mmCIF file of C-alpha atoms in Angstrom:
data_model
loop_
_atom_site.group_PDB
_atom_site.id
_atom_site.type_symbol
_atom_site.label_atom_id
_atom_site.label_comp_id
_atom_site.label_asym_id
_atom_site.label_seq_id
_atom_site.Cartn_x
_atom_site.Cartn_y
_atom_site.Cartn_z
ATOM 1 C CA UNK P 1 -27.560 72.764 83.109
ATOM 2 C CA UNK P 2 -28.685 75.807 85.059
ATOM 3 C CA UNK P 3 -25.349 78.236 86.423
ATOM 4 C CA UNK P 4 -24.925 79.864 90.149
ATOM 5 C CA UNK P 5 -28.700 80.954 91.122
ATOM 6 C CA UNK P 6 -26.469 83.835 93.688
ATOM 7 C CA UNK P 7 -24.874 85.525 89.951
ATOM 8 C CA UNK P 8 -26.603 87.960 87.584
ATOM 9 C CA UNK P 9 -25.132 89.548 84.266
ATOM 10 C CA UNK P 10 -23.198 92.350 85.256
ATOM 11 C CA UNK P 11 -23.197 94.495 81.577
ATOM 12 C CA UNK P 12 -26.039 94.646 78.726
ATOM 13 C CA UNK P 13 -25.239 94.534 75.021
ATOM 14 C CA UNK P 14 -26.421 97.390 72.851
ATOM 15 C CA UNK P 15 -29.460 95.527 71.249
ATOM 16 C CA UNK P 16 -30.971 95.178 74.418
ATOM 17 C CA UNK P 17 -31.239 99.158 74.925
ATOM 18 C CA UNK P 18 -34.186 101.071 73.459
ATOM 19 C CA UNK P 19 -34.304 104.315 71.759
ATOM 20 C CA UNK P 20 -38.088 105.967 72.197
ATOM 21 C CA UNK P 21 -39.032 109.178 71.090
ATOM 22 C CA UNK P 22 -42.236 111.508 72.593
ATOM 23 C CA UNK P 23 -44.445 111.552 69.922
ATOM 24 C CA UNK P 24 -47.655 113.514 70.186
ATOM 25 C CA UNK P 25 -47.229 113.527 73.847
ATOM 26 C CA UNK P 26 -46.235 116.899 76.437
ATOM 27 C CA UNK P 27 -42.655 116.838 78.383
ATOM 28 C CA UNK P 28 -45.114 116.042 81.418
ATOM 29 C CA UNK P 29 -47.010 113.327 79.906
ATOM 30 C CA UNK P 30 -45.547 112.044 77.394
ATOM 31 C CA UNK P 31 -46.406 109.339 74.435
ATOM 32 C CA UNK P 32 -43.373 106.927 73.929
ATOM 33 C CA UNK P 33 -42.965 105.314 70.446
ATOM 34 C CA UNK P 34 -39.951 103.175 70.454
ATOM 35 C CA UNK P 35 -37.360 103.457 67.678
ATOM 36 C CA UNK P 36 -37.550 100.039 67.098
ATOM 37 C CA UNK P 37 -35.198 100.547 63.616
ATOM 38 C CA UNK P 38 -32.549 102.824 65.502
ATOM 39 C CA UNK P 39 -29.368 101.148 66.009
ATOM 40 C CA UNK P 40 -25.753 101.865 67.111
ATOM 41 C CA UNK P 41 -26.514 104.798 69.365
ATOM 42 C CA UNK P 42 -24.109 107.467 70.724
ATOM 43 C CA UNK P 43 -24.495 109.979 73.635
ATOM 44 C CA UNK P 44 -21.518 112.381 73.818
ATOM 45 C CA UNK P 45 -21.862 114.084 77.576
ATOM 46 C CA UNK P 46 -19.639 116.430 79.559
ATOM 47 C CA UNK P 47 -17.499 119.931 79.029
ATOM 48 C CA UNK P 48 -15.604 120.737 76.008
ATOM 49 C CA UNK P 49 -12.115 121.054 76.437
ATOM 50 C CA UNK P 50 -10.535 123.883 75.142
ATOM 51 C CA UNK P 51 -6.786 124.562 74.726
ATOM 52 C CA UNK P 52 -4.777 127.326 76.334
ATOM 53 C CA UNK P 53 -1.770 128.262 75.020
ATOM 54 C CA UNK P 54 0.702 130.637 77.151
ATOM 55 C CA UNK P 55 4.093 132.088 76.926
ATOM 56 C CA UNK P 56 6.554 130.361 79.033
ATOM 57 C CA UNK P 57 5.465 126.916 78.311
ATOM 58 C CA UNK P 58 6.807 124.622 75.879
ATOM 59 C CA UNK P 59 2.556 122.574 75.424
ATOM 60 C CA UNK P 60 -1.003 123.387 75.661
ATOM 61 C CA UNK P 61 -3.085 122.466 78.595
ATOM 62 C CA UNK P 62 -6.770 121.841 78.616
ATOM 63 C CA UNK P 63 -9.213 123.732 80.810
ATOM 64 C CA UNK P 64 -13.024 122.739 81.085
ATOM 65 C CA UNK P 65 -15.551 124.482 78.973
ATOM 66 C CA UNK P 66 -19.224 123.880 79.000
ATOM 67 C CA UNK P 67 -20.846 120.868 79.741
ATOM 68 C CA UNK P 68 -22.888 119.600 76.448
ATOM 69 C CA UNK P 69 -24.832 116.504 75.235
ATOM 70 C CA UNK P 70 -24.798 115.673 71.437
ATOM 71 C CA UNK P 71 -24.928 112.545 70.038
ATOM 72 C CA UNK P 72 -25.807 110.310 66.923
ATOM 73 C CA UNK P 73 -27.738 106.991 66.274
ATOM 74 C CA UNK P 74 -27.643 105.191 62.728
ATOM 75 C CA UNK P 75 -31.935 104.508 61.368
ATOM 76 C CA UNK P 76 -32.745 101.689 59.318
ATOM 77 C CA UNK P 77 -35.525 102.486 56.946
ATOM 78 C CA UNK P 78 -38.039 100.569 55.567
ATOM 79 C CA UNK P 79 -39.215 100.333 52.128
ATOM 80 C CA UNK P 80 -42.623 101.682 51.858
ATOM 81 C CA UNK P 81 -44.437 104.071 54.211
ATOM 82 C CA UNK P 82 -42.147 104.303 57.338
ATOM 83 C CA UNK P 83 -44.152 106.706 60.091
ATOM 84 C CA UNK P 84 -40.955 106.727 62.544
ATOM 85 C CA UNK P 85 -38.750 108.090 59.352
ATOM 86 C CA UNK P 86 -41.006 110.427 58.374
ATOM 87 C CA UNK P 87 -41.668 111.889 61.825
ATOM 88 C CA UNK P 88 -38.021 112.257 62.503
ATOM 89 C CA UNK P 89 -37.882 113.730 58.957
ATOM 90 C CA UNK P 90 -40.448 116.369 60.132
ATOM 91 C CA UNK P 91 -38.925 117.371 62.926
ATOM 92 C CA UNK P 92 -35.413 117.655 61.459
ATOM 93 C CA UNK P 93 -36.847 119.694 58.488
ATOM 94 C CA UNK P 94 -38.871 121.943 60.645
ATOM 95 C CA UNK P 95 -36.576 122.506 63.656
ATOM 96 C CA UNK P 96 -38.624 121.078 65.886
ATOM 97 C CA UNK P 97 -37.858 119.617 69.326
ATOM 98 C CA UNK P 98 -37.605 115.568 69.661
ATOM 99 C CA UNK P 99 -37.916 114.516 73.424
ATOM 100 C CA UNK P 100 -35.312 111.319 73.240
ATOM 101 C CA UNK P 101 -34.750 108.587 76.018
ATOM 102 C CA UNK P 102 -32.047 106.051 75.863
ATOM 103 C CA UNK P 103 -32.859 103.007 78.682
ATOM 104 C CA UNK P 104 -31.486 99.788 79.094
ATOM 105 C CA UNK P 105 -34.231 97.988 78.631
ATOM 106 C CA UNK P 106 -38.108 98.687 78.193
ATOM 107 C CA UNK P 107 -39.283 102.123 79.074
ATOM 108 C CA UNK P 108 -42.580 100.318 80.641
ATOM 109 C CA UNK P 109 -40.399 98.767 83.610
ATOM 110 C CA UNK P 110 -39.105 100.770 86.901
ATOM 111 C CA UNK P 111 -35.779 98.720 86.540
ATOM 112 C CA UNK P 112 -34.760 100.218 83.205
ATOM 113 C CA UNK P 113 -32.203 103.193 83.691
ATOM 114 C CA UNK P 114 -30.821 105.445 81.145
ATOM 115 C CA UNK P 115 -31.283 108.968 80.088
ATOM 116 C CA UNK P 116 -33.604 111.857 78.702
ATOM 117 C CA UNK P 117 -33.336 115.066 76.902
ATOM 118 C CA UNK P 118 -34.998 117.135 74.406
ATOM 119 C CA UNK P 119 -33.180 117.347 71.069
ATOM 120 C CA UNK P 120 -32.692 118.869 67.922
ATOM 121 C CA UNK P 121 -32.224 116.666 64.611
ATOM 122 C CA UNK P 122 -29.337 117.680 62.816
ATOM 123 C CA UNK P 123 -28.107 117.158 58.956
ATOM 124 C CA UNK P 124 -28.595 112.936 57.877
ATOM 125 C CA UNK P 125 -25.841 110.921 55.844
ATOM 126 C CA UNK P 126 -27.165 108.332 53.816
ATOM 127 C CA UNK P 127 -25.556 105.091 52.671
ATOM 128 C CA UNK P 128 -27.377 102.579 50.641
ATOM 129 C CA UNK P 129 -24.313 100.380 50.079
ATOM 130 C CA UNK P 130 -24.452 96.997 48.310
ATOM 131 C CA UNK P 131 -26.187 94.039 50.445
ATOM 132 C CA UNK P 132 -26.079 96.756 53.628
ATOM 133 C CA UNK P 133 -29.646 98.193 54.358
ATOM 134 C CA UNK P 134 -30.451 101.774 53.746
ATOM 135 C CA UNK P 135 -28.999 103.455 56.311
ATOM 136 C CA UNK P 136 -29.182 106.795 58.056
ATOM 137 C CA UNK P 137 -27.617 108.738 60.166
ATOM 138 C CA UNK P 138 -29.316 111.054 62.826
ATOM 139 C CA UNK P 139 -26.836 113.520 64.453
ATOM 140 C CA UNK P 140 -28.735 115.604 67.688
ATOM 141 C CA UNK P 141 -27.796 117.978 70.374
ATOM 142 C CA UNK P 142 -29.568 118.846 73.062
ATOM 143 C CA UNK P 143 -32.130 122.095 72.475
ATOM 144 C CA UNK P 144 -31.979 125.511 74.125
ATOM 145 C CA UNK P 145 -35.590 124.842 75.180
ATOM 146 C CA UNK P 146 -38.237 126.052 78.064
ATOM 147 C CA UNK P 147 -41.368 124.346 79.694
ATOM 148 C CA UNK P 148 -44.381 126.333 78.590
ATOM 149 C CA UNK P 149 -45.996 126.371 81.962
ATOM 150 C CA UNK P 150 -43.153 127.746 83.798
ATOM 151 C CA UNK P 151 -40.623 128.934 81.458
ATOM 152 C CA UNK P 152 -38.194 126.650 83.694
ATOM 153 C CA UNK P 153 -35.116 125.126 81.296
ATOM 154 C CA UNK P 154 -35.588 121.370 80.212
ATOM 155 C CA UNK P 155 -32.083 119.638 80.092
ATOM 156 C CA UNK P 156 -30.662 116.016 79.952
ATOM 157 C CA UNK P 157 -31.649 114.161 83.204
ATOM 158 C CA UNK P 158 -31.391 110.873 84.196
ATOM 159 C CA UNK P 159 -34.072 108.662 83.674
ATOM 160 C CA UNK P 160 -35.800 105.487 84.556
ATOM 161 C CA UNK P 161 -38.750 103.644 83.026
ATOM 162 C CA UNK P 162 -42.387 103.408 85.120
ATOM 163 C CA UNK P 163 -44.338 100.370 85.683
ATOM 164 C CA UNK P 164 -47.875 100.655 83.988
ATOM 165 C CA UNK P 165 -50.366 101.479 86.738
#
């Protein structure tokens, strides 16, 4: 039995989000390679709060630092030769910037929405933990980093998948 053809799903669960990675490509053309193995991913965005303490008042209050974007997502790795691992491995090792983009949904259609922002890979916890898969994971924060061409700063934007031409 078909439902209402006038109502569409209003939220999307976390499988159906992709995690790709620029490999190979520039910031301006870039080379997606889905993370196909990434799972449970988590994008931390907006100012740190610091506390203020005073004299005079009995509590702390808060005020508004800067604005940052870290983040974490757990990668299942294969047994055998795994090319994603060892890329991310690479670039963790060598400091190297990974240009990340979190959509909800493929990164080949117009209609998927999420966000973009070069990264840097930060230390891994492993867990290989009874029938659980091998799992790591792969703190980032967004890089101090500069287009080449310009020397214009590259920060988290939001983003939006294209249609192949």
């Amino acid at each position: 039995m078909a439902g209402p053809t006038d109502l569409t799903r209003a939220a999307y669960a976390g499988k159906e989000t992709k995690l790709y990675a620029n490999i190979g490509g520039t910031y301006a053309s870039p080379t997606w390679v889905e993370i196909t193995r990434a799972r449970n991913v988590q994008r931390n965005r907006g100012p740190a709060l610091s506390d203020i303490e005073f004299h005079g008042a009995e509590e702390t209050g808060a005020v508004p630092g800067y604005r940052a974007m870290k983040g974490s997502f757990e990668y299942a790795r294969m047994r055998g030769t795994d090319t994603v691992w060892a890329a991310l491995e690479a670039a963790r090792d060598a400091g190297d910037i990974v240009d990340l983009a979190h959509l909800n949904g493929p990164i080949t259609s117009s209609a998927s929405k999420g966000w973009r922002c070069p990264v840097l890979l930060g230390e891994t916890s492993g867990s290989a933990n009874g029938n659980d898969g091998v799992i790591d994971t792969i703190p980032f924060s967004k890089a101090d980093c500069n287009l080449v061409s310009d020397g214009s700063a590259v920060n988290y934007v939001a983003f939006s998948g294209t249609d192949p031409e």
